[in-house]
mmCIF file of C-alpha atoms in Angstrom:
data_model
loop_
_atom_site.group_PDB
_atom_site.id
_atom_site.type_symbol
_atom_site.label_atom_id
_atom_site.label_comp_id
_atom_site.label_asym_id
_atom_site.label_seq_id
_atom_site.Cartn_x
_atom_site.Cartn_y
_atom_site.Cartn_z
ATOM 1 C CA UNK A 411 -93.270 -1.493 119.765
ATOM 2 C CA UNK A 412 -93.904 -3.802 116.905
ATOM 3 C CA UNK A 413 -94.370 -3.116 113.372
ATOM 4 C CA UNK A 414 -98.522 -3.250 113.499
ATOM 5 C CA UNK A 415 -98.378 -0.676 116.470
ATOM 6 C CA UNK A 416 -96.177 1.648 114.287
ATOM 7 C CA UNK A 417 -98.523 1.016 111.252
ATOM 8 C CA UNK A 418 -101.673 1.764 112.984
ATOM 9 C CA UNK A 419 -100.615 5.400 113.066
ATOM 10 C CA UNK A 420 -100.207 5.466 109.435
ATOM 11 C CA UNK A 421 -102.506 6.074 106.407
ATOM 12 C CA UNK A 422 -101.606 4.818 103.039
ATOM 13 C CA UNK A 423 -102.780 5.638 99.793
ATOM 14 C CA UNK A 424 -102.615 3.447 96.286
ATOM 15 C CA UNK A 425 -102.886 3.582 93.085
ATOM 16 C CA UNK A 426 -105.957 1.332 91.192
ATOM 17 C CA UNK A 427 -109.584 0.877 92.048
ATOM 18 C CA UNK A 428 -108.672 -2.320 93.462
ATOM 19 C CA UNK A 429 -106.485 -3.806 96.021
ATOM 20 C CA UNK A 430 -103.079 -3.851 95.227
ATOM 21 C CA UNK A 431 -99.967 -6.594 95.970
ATOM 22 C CA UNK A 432 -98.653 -3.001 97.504
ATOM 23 C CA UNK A 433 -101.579 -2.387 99.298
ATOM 24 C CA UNK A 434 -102.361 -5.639 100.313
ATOM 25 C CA UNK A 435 -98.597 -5.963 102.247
ATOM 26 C CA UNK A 436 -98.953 -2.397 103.693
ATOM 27 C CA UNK A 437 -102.568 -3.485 105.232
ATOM 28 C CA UNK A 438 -100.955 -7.075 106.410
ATOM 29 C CA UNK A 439 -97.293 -7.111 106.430
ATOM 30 C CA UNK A 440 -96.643 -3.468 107.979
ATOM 31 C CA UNK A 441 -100.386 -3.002 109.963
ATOM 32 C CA UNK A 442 -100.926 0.298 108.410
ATOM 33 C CA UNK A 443 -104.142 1.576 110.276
ATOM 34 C CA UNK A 444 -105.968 3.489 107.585
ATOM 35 C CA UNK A 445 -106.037 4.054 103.946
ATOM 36 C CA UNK A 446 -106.593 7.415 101.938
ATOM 37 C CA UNK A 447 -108.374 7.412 98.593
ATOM 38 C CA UNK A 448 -108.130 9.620 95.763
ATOM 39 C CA UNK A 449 -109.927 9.985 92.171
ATOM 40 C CA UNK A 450 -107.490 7.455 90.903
ATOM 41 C CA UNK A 451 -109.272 4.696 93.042
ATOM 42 C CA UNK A 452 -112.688 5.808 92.234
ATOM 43 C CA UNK A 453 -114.936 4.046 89.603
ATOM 44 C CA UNK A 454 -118.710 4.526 90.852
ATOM 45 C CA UNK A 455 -120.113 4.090 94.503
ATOM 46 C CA UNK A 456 -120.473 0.198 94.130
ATOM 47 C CA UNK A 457 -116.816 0.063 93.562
ATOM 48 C CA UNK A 458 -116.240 2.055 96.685
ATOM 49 C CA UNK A 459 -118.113 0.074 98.666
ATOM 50 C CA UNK A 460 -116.047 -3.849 97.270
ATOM 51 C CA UNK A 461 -112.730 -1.704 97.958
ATOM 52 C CA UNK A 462 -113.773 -0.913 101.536
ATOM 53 C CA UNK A 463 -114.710 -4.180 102.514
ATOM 54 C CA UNK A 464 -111.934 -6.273 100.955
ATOM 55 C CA UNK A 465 -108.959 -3.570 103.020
ATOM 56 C CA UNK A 466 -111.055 -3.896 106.270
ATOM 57 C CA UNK A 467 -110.955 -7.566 105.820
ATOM 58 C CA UNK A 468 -107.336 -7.691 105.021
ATOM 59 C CA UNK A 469 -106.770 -4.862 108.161
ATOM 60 C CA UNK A 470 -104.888 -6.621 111.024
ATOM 61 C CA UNK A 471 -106.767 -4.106 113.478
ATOM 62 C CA UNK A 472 -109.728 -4.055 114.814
ATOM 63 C CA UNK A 473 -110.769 -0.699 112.761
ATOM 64 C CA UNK A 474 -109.469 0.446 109.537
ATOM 65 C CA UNK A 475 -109.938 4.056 108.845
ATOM 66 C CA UNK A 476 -111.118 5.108 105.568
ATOM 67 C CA UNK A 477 -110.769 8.499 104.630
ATOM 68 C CA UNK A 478 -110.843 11.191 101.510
ATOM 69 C CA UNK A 479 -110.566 14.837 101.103
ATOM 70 C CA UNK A 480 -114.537 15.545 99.776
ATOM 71 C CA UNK A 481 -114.094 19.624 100.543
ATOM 72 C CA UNK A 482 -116.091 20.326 97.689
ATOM 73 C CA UNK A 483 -115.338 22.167 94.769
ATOM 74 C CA UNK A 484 -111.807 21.954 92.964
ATOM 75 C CA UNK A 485 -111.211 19.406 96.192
ATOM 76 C CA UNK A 486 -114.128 16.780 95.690
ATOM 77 C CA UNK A 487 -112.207 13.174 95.316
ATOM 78 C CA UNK A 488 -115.645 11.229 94.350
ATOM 79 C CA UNK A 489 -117.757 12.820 91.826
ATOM 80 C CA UNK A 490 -120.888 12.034 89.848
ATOM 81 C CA UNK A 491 -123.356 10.484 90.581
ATOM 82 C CA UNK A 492 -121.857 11.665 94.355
ATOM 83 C CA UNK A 493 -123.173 15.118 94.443
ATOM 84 C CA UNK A 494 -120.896 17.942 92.924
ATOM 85 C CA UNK A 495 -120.532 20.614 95.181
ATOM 86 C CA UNK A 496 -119.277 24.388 94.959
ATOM 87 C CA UNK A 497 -116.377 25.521 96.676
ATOM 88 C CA UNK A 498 -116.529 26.751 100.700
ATOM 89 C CA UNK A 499 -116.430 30.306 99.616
ATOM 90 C CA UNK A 500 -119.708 29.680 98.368
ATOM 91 C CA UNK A 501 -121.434 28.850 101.278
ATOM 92 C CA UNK A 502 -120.231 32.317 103.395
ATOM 93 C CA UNK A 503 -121.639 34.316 100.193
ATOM 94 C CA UNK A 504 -125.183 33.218 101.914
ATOM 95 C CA UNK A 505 -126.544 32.642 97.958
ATOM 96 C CA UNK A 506 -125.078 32.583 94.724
ATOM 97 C CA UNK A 507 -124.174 35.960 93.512
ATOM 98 C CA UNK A 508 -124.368 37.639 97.113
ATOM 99 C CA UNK A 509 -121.223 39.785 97.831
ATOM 100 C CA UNK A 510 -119.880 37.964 101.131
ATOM 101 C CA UNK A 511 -120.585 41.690 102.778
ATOM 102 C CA UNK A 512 -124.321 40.619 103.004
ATOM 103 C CA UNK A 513 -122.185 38.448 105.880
ATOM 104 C CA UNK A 514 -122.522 41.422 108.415
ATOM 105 C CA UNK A 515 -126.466 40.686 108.611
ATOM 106 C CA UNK A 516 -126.864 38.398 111.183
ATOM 107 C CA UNK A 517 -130.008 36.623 108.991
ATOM 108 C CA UNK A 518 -127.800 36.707 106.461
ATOM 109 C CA UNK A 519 -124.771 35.082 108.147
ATOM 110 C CA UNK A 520 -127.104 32.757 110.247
ATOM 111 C CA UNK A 521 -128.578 31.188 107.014
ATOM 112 C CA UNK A 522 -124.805 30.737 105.792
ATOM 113 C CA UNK A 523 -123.981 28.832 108.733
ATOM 114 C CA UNK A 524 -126.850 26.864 107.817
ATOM 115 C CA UNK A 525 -126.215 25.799 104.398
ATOM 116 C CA UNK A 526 -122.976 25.507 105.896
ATOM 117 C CA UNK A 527 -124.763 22.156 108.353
ATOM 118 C CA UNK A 528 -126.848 20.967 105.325
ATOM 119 C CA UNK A 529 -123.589 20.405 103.227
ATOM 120 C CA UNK A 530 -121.744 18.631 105.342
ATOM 121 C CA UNK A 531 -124.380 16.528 106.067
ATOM 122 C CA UNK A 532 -124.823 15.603 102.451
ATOM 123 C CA UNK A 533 -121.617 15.254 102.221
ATOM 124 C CA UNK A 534 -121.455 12.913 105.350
ATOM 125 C CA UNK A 535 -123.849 10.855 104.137
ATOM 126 C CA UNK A 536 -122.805 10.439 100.757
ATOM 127 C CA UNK A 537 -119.303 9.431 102.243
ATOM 128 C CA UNK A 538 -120.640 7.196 104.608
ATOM 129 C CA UNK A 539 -122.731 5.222 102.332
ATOM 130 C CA UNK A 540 -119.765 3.968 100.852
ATOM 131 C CA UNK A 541 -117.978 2.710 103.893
ATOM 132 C CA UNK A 542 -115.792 5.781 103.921
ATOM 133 C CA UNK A 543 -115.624 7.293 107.995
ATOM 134 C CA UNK A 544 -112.968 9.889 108.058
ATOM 135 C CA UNK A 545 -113.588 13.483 105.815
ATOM 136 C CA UNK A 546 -110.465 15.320 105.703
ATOM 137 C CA UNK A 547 -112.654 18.752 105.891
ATOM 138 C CA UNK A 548 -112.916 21.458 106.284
ATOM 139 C CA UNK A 549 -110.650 23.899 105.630
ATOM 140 C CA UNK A 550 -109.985 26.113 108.274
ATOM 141 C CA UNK A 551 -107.566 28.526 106.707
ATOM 142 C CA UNK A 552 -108.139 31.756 106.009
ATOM 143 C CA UNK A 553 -108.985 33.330 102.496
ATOM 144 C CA UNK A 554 -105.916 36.240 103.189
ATOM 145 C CA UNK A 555 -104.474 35.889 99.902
ATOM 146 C CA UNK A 556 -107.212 35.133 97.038
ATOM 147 C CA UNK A 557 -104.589 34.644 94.584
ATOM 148 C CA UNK A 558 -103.295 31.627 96.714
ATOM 149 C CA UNK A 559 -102.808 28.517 94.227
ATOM 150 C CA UNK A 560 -103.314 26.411 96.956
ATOM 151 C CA UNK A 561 -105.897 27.583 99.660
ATOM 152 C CA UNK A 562 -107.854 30.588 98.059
ATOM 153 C CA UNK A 563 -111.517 30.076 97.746
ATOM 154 C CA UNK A 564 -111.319 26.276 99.316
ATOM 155 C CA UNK A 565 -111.470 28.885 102.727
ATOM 156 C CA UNK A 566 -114.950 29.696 103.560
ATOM 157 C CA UNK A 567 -113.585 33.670 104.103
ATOM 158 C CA UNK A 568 -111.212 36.091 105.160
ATOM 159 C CA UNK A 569 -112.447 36.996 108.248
ATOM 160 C CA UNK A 570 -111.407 34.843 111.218
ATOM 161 C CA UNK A 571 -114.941 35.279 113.470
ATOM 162 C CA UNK A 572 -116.972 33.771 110.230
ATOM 163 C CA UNK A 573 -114.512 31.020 109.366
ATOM 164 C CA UNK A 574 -114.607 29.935 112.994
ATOM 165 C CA UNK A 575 -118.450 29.864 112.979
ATOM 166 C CA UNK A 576 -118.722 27.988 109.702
ATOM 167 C CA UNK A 577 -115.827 25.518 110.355
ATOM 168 C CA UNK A 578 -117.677 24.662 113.913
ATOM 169 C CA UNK A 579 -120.924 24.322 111.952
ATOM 170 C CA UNK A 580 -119.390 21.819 109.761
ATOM 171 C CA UNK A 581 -117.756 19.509 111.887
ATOM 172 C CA UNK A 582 -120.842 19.224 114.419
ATOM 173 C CA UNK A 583 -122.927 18.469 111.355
ATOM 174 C CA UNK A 584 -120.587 16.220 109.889
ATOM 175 C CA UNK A 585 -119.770 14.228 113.277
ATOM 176 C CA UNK A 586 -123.272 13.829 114.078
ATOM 177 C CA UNK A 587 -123.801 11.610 111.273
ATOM 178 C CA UNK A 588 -120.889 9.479 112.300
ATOM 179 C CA UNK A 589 -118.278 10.661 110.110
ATOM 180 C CA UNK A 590 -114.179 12.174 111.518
ATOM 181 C CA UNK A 591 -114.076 15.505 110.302
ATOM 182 C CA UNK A 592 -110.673 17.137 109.810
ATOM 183 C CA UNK A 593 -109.818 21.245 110.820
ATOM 184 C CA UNK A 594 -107.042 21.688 108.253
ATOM 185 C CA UNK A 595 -104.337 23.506 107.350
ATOM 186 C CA UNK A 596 -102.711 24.228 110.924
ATOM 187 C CA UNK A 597 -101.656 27.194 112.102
ATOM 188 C CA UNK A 598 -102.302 28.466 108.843
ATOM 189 C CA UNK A 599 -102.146 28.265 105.077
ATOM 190 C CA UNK A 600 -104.270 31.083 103.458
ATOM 191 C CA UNK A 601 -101.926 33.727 103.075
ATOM 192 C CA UNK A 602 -98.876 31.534 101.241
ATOM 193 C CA UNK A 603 -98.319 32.620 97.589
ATOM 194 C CA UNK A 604 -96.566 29.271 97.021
ATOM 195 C CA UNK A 605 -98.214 25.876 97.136
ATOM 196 C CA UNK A 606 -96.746 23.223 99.219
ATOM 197 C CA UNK A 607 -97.910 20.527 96.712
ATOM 198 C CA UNK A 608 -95.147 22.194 94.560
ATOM 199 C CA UNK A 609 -92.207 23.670 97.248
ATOM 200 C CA UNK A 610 -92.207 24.524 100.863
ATOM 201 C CA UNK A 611 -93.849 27.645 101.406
ATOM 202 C CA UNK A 612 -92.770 30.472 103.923
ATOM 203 C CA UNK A 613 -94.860 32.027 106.218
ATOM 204 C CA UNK A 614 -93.055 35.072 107.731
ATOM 205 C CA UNK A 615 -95.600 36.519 110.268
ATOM 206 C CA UNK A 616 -94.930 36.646 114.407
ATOM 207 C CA UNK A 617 -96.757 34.160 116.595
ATOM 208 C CA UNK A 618 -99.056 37.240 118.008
ATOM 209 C CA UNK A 619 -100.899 37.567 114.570
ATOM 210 C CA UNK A 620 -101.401 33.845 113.797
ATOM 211 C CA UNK A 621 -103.170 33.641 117.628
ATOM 212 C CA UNK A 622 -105.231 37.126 116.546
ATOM 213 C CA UNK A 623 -105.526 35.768 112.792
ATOM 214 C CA UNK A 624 -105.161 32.286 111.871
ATOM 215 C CA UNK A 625 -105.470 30.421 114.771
ATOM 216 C CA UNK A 626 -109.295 31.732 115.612
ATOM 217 C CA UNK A 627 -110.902 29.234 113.125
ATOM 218 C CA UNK A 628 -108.596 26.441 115.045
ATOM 219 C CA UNK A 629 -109.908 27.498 118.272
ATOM 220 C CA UNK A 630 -113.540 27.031 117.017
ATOM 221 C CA UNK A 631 -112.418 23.256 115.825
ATOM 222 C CA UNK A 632 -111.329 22.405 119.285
ATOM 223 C CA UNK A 633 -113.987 23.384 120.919
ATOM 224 C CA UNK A 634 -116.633 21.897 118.633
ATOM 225 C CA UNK A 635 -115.096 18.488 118.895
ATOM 226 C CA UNK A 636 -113.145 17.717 116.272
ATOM 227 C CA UNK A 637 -111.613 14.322 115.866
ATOM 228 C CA UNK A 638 -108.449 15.709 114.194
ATOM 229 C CA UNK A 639 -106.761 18.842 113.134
ATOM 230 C CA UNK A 640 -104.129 18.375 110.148
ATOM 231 C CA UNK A 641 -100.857 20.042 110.505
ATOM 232 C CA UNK A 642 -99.753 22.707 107.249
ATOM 233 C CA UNK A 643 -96.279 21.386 105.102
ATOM 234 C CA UNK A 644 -95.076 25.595 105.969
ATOM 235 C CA UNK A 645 -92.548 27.224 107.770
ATOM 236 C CA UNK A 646 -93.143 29.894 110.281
ATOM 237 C CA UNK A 647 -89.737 30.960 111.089
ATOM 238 C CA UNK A 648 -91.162 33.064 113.913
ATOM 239 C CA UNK A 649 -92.108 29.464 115.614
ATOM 240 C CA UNK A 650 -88.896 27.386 113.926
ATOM 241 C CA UNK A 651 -86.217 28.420 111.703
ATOM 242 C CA UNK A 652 -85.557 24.684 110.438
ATOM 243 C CA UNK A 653 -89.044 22.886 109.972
ATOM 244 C CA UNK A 654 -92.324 22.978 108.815
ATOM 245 C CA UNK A 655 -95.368 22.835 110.818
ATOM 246 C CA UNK A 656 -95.977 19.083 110.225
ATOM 247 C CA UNK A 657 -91.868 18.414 111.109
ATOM 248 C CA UNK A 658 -91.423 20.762 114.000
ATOM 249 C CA UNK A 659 -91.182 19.549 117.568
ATOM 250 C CA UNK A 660 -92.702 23.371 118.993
ATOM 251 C CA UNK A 661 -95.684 24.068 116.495
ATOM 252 C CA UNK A 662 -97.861 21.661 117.911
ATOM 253 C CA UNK A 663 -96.879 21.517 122.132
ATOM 254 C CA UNK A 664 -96.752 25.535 121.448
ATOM 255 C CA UNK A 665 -99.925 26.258 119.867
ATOM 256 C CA UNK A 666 -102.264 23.345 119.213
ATOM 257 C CA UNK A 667 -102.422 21.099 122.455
ATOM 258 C CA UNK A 668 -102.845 24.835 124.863
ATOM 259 C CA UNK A 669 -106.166 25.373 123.011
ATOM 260 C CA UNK A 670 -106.674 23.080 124.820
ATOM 261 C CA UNK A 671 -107.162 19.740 122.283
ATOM 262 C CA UNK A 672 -106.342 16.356 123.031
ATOM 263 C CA UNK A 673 -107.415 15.041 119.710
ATOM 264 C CA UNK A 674 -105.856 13.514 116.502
ATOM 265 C CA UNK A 675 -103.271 15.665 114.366
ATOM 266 C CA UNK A 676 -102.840 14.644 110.988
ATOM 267 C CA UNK A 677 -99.814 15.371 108.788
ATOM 268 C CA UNK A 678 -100.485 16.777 105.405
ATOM 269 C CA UNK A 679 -99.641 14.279 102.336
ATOM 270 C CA UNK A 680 -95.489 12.868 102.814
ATOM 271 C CA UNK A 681 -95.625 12.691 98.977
ATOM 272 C CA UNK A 682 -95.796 16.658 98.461
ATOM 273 C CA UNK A 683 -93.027 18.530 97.365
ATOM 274 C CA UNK A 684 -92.905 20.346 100.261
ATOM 275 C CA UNK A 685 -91.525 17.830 102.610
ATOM 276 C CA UNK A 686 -90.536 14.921 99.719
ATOM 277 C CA UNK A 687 -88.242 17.129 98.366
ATOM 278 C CA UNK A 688 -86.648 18.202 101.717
ATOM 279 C CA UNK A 689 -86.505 15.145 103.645
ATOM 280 C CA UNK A 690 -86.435 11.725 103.468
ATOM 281 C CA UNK A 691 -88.834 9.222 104.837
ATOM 282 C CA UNK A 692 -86.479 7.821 107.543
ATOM 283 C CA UNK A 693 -86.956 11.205 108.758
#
C-alpha cells in the first residue's frame, strides 16, 4: 500500500483561510483524502467556496471530501450570514419555551421530528452551496447528564426512543440533499462528566445498558442510512480496560458492525486531549 492509499483514509485540518505550504504537501505529497474545516478557516461563503476548489484541484484522488461539524448551536463552524441555529435540544422541545414533556403527544413529537427535517435541510443546503459534502451531524448521544461540558444540550434528549427518531429524521433529510451525515459520539458520550477535548473520560456502565440506553439512537443511524458513524475518545472498561472507543480493537466488531452497518466510522479529532495526551501518532 502506498502512501496516497494510506492518505485517502485520512482527513486533515489547517490553520488559515487559505491553502497552506502544510496543507498543500498533505493534499499532494501524503494523498490525504479529505480535509476538515473549522472557524479558523472561515472568512464569508465566497471564501469557502476559492478554498474548496483550489484543495480539490491540488487532491491526487478522484474525490476530496470536505467536511465541518455545522450541529448548530455552541457547535456551528460557519456563521453569519450562514444561518445561526439553536442547539438540538431545541428542536425535541417542539417550540421555544415548550417543556420537552409536551414530547409524549404524538402531534407534538411528530412536528419535532419535523423541524427536526427542515433544519437539516437548511443546514444541507447552506453547506453544500459552498462545496462542503460531508456534515459531521448529528449528535446521537444522549442528554443523561445535563451538566456534561461536552455533550449536554448538543443531544436532542434524554430519552433513547426520541433521539433515535430525530437522529433518523436528520440524516434522511440531510442525505437527500446530497450531503454525508455523521451519527456521533459512538457507543456513547452523554453521560461523561469530563470532556474528552480536555482528558479521557470514563464511562463505567456494563455493555447491557449501553445496548438498552445508548446504543438505541445508533441503531436508528444504521438503519436510516448513514454514511458514517464517528467513534467517542472514552473508555468503557466493561468493553476494554486499556482503550478508548476510537483505539479499541472490540468496540467496533462488538457493537457497531452487528447492528448490522457496513458504513464509514470516523474517529473523533487525534488532536484532543483525550487521545494526544495518551498516545502518540505512530500509534
Amino acid at each position: 500500500m502506498n502512501t496516497s492509499e494510506i492518505g485517502r483514509h485520512v482527513m486533515v485540518g489547517f490553520a488559515g483561510t487559505q491553502v497552506s505550504d502544510e496543507l498543500r504537501y498533505a493534499l499532494v505529497e501524503l494523498g490525504a483524502g479529505g480535509v476538515i474545516l473549522f472557524t479558523r478557516n472561515y472568512e464569508e461563503p465566497a471564501q469557502l467556496r476559492e478554498l474548496a476548489a483550489e484543495m480539490r484541484e491540488l487532491s491526487v484522488h478522484d474525490r476530496l471530501w470536505i467536511g465541518v461539524d455545522q450541529e448548530g448551536g455552541t457547535v456551528q463552524r460557519f456563521r453569519a450570514p450562514f444561518t445561526v441555529w439553536p442547539d438540538m435540544a431545541s428542536f425535541a422541545e417542539a417550540a421555544p419555551g415548550l417543556s420537552s414533556e409536551a414530547l409524549k403527544d404524538p402531534k407534538r413529537r411528530e412536528q419535532a421530528t419535523a423541524d427536526v427535517r427542515k433544519f437539516a435541510r437548511f443546514l444541507a443546503d447552506e453547506l453544500r452551496a459552498v462545496d462542503v459534502d460531508w456534515n459531521f451531524a448529528p449528535v446521537a448521544d444522549l442528554n443523561t447528564n445535563p451538566d456534561s461540558p461536552v455533550i449536554g444540550r448538543r443531544a436532542f434528549h434524554e430519552d433513547p426512543d426520541y433521539v433515535a427518531a430525530f437522529v433518523a429524521a436528520f440524516i434522511q433529510s440531510t442525505q437527500s440533499q446530497g450531503m454525508l451525515a455523521c451519527a456521533k459520539h459512538f457507543p456513547g458520550h452523554g453521560a461523561t462528566t469530563e470532556d474528552s477535548h480536555t482528558a479521557l473520560p470514563i464511562l463505567d456502565i456494563g455493555e447491557d445498558v449501553l445496548n438498552k440506553r445508548e446504543l438505541a439512537p445508533f441503531r436508528a443511524a444504521a438503519e436510516a442510512g448513514v454514511a458514517s458513524i464517528m467513534t467517542a475518545h472514552v473508555l468503557y472498561p466493561a468493553l476494554d480496560e486499556v482503550l478508548p472507543a476510537t483505539l479499541s480493537p472490540r468496540v467496533i466488531p462488538r457493537l457497531l458492525r452487528p447492528m448490522p452497518y457496513e458504513g464509514v466510522v470516523v474517529s473523533d479529532d487525534f488532536e484532543m486531549a483525550a487521545i494526544a495526551e495518551g498516545y502518540d501518532l505512530g500509534e
